């Protein structure tokens, strides 16, 4: 027996996620889509995973190109997140129109306004339920200073910086998580 879909979705809405746009370009075409489900897997070798809806254009295109870039958006990039989240339409302009881009070492589109960019070579892809879990070996990584855009409880937000952590011996470092 498993949790109901509604219970699972309700619980997952309470988890805050960074928002990223996965971009890809190559023989299968250029495409990009907003995702909230990605994470690091390993530092040796540097590896990330991204979950893409299995029947989506982005999943097919990433698989066909064998490379992708995870562009973590800054908290000022909500419009960009929404632009790449909309389903592609035949009558709509290219999602990339007017978006400043750079190319990474693998020729993948890097959004110039991304706070972090992880350029990847496709290492593996595994079907899991309704999604394709894509593993990428990170070929190039860059990081900026802006806080990331987050998604929580159906809304966009940002990370609020708290006071810096104190050293373990400092009395102000007591655990306040209770």
Short mmCIF file of C-alpha atoms in Angstrom, two decimals:
data_model
loop_
_atom_site.label_atom_id
_atom_site.label_comp_id
_atom_site.label_asym_id
_atom_site.label_seq_id
_atom_site.Cartn_x
_atom_site.Cartn_y
_atom_site.Cartn_z
CA UNK A 1 0.00 0.00 0.00
CA UNK A 2 1.22 3.50 -0.79
CA UNK A 3 0.20 6.99 0.29
CA UNK A 4 -2.58 8.56 -1.72
CA UNK A 5 -1.53 10.88 -4.54
CA UNK A 6 -3.22 13.80 -2.75
CA UNK A 7 -1.42 13.10 0.55
CA UNK A 8 1.91 12.80 -1.23
CA UNK A 9 1.42 16.04 -3.18
CA UNK A 10 0.26 17.84 -0.03
CA UNK A 11 3.37 16.75 1.84
CA UNK A 12 5.69 17.67 -1.04
CA UNK A 13 4.13 21.16 -1.33
CA UNK A 14 5.56 21.82 2.13
CA UNK A 15 9.12 21.24 0.88
CA UNK A 16 10.89 24.31 -0.49
CA UNK A 17 12.86 23.76 -3.71
CA UNK A 18 15.24 25.90 -5.71
CA UNK A 19 13.88 26.66 -9.17
CA UNK A 20 15.96 25.87 -12.23
CA UNK A 21 15.60 25.86 -15.98
CA UNK A 22 17.06 22.81 -17.71
CA UNK A 23 18.33 23.75 -21.16
CA UNK A 24 19.64 21.56 -23.96
CA UNK A 25 20.75 21.93 -27.55
CA UNK A 26 22.07 19.52 -30.14
CA UNK A 27 20.93 17.04 -32.79
CA UNK A 28 17.50 16.62 -31.12
CA UNK A 29 16.93 20.40 -31.06
CA UNK A 30 17.01 23.22 -28.54
CA UNK A 31 14.60 23.27 -25.63
CA UNK A 32 14.31 24.42 -22.05
CA UNK A 33 11.90 23.78 -19.19
CA UNK A 34 11.48 24.90 -15.59
CA UNK A 35 12.07 22.20 -12.98
CA UNK A 36 12.04 22.10 -9.21
CA UNK A 37 13.20 18.53 -8.73
CA UNK A 38 16.98 18.32 -8.99
CA UNK A 39 19.81 17.67 -6.57
CA UNK A 40 23.46 16.78 -6.26
CA UNK A 41 24.31 13.09 -6.27
CA UNK A 42 28.09 12.94 -5.88
CA UNK A 43 31.17 15.13 -5.78
CA UNK A 44 33.40 12.32 -7.11
CA UNK A 45 32.70 12.61 -9.98
CA UNK A 46 30.53 15.74 -9.77
CA UNK A 47 27.04 14.45 -10.60
CA UNK A 48 23.52 15.86 -10.42
CA UNK A 49 20.10 14.42 -11.09
CA UNK A 50 17.05 16.08 -12.57
CA UNK A 51 13.54 14.65 -12.70
CA UNK A 52 11.70 15.32 -15.97
CA UNK A 53 8.17 14.25 -16.87
CA UNK A 54 8.80 11.13 -18.96
CA UNK A 55 6.41 12.09 -21.78
CA UNK A 56 7.68 15.69 -22.02
CA UNK A 57 9.54 17.34 -24.85
CA UNK A 58 12.40 18.29 -22.50
CA UNK A 59 12.91 14.62 -21.51
CA UNK A 60 13.04 13.52 -25.15
CA UNK A 61 15.33 16.38 -26.14
CA UNK A 62 17.79 15.91 -23.25
CA UNK A 63 17.98 12.19 -24.00
CA UNK A 64 18.47 12.85 -27.72
CA UNK A 65 21.14 15.51 -27.20
CA UNK A 66 23.05 13.65 -24.51
CA UNK A 67 23.83 16.89 -22.67
CA UNK A 68 22.04 19.57 -20.66
CA UNK A 69 22.57 22.53 -18.35
CA UNK A 70 20.85 23.10 -15.00
CA UNK A 71 20.42 26.87 -14.65
CA UNK A 72 19.50 27.75 -11.03
CA UNK A 73 17.49 30.96 -11.17
CA UNK A 74 18.01 33.99 -8.96
CA UNK A 75 15.15 35.29 -6.85
CA UNK A 76 14.62 38.09 -9.37
CA UNK A 77 13.96 35.65 -12.25
CA UNK A 78 10.33 34.67 -11.59
CA UNK A 79 9.26 35.78 -15.09
CA UNK A 80 11.94 33.53 -16.61
CA UNK A 81 10.74 30.58 -14.49
CA UNK A 82 7.17 31.15 -15.67
CA UNK A 83 8.24 31.56 -19.30
CA UNK A 84 9.99 28.16 -19.35
CA UNK A 85 7.22 26.49 -17.27
CA UNK A 86 4.46 27.09 -19.84
CA UNK A 87 3.70 24.23 -22.20
CA UNK A 88 5.29 24.90 -25.59
CA UNK A 89 2.83 26.02 -28.26
CA UNK A 90 3.31 25.90 -32.00
CA UNK A 91 2.07 29.51 -32.37
CA UNK A 92 4.24 30.92 -29.54
CA UNK A 93 7.67 32.42 -30.09
CA UNK A 94 10.75 30.45 -29.13
CA UNK A 95 11.13 30.44 -25.32
CA UNK A 96 14.72 31.58 -25.78
CA UNK A 97 13.79 34.72 -27.81
CA UNK A 98 15.27 37.76 -26.07
CA UNK A 99 16.88 35.72 -23.28
CA UNK A 100 20.60 36.50 -22.88
CA UNK A 101 22.55 33.26 -23.35
CA UNK A 102 26.09 31.98 -23.19
CA UNK A 103 27.33 28.57 -24.29
CA UNK A 104 29.03 26.11 -21.98
CA UNK A 105 31.92 23.76 -22.76
CA UNK A 106 29.48 21.22 -24.22
CA UNK A 107 27.65 23.82 -26.32
CA UNK A 108 24.58 23.87 -24.07
CA UNK A 109 22.62 27.11 -23.53
CA UNK A 110 23.47 28.82 -20.23
CA UNK A 111 21.06 31.50 -19.08
CA UNK A 112 23.18 34.61 -18.48
CA UNK A 113 21.08 35.52 -15.42
CA UNK A 114 21.41 32.13 -13.70
CA UNK A 115 22.84 32.33 -10.18
CA UNK A 116 24.42 28.89 -10.70
CA UNK A 117 24.89 26.83 -13.84
CA UNK A 118 25.80 23.14 -13.99
CA UNK A 119 26.72 22.00 -17.49
CA UNK A 120 26.32 18.25 -17.82
CA UNK A 121 26.96 15.27 -20.04
CA UNK A 122 24.13 12.75 -19.80
CA UNK A 123 25.41 9.77 -17.81
CA UNK A 124 22.22 7.78 -17.32
CA UNK A 125 18.44 8.03 -17.47
CA UNK A 126 16.09 5.86 -15.45
CA UNK A 127 12.30 5.62 -15.75
CA UNK A 128 10.60 6.00 -12.38
CA UNK A 129 6.82 6.32 -12.27
CA UNK A 130 5.72 9.24 -14.41
CA UNK A 131 9.23 10.70 -14.62
CA UNK A 132 12.60 10.18 -16.20
CA UNK A 133 15.42 10.59 -13.67
CA UNK A 134 18.35 12.05 -15.60
CA UNK A 135 21.86 11.81 -14.19
CA UNK A 136 24.47 14.24 -15.47
CA UNK A 137 28.23 14.36 -15.01
CA UNK A 138 29.03 18.02 -14.37
CA UNK A 139 31.60 19.28 -16.87
CA UNK A 140 31.53 22.91 -15.82
CA UNK A 141 30.02 24.73 -12.83
CA UNK A 142 29.60 28.40 -12.06
CA UNK A 143 28.08 30.20 -9.09
CA UNK A 144 27.01 33.77 -8.44
CA UNK A 145 26.09 35.64 -5.30
CA UNK A 146 22.34 36.30 -5.70
CA UNK A 147 19.91 34.27 -3.60
CA UNK A 148 18.09 31.52 -5.52
CA UNK A 149 14.43 31.58 -6.48
CA UNK A 150 12.44 29.04 -4.46
CA UNK A 151 9.10 27.33 -4.88
CA UNK A 152 7.05 26.39 -1.82
CA UNK A 153 3.36 25.72 -1.26
CA UNK A 154 2.52 26.76 -4.84
CA UNK A 155 4.32 30.12 -4.64
CA UNK A 156 7.66 31.56 -5.63
CA UNK A 157 9.88 32.98 -2.91
CA UNK A 158 13.48 33.54 -1.95
CA UNK A 159 15.94 32.43 0.67
CA UNK A 160 16.15 34.72 3.67
CA UNK A 161 19.65 34.91 5.09
CA UNK A 162 19.91 34.51 8.84
CA UNK A 163 22.83 35.39 11.05
CA UNK A 164 25.95 33.43 10.16
CA UNK A 165 26.41 30.15 12.02
CA UNK A 166 28.64 30.38 15.04
CA UNK A 167 31.49 28.06 15.88
CA UNK A 168 30.67 24.79 17.70
CA UNK A 169 32.17 26.02 21.01
CA UNK A 170 30.23 29.30 20.95
CA UNK A 171 27.31 29.35 23.47
CA UNK A 172 25.14 31.09 20.84
CA UNK A 173 25.38 27.96 18.66
CA UNK A 174 22.81 26.06 20.74
CA UNK A 175 20.31 23.99 18.78
CA UNK A 176 17.16 26.09 18.38
CA UNK A 177 15.40 23.68 16.03
CA UNK A 178 13.06 22.30 18.70
#
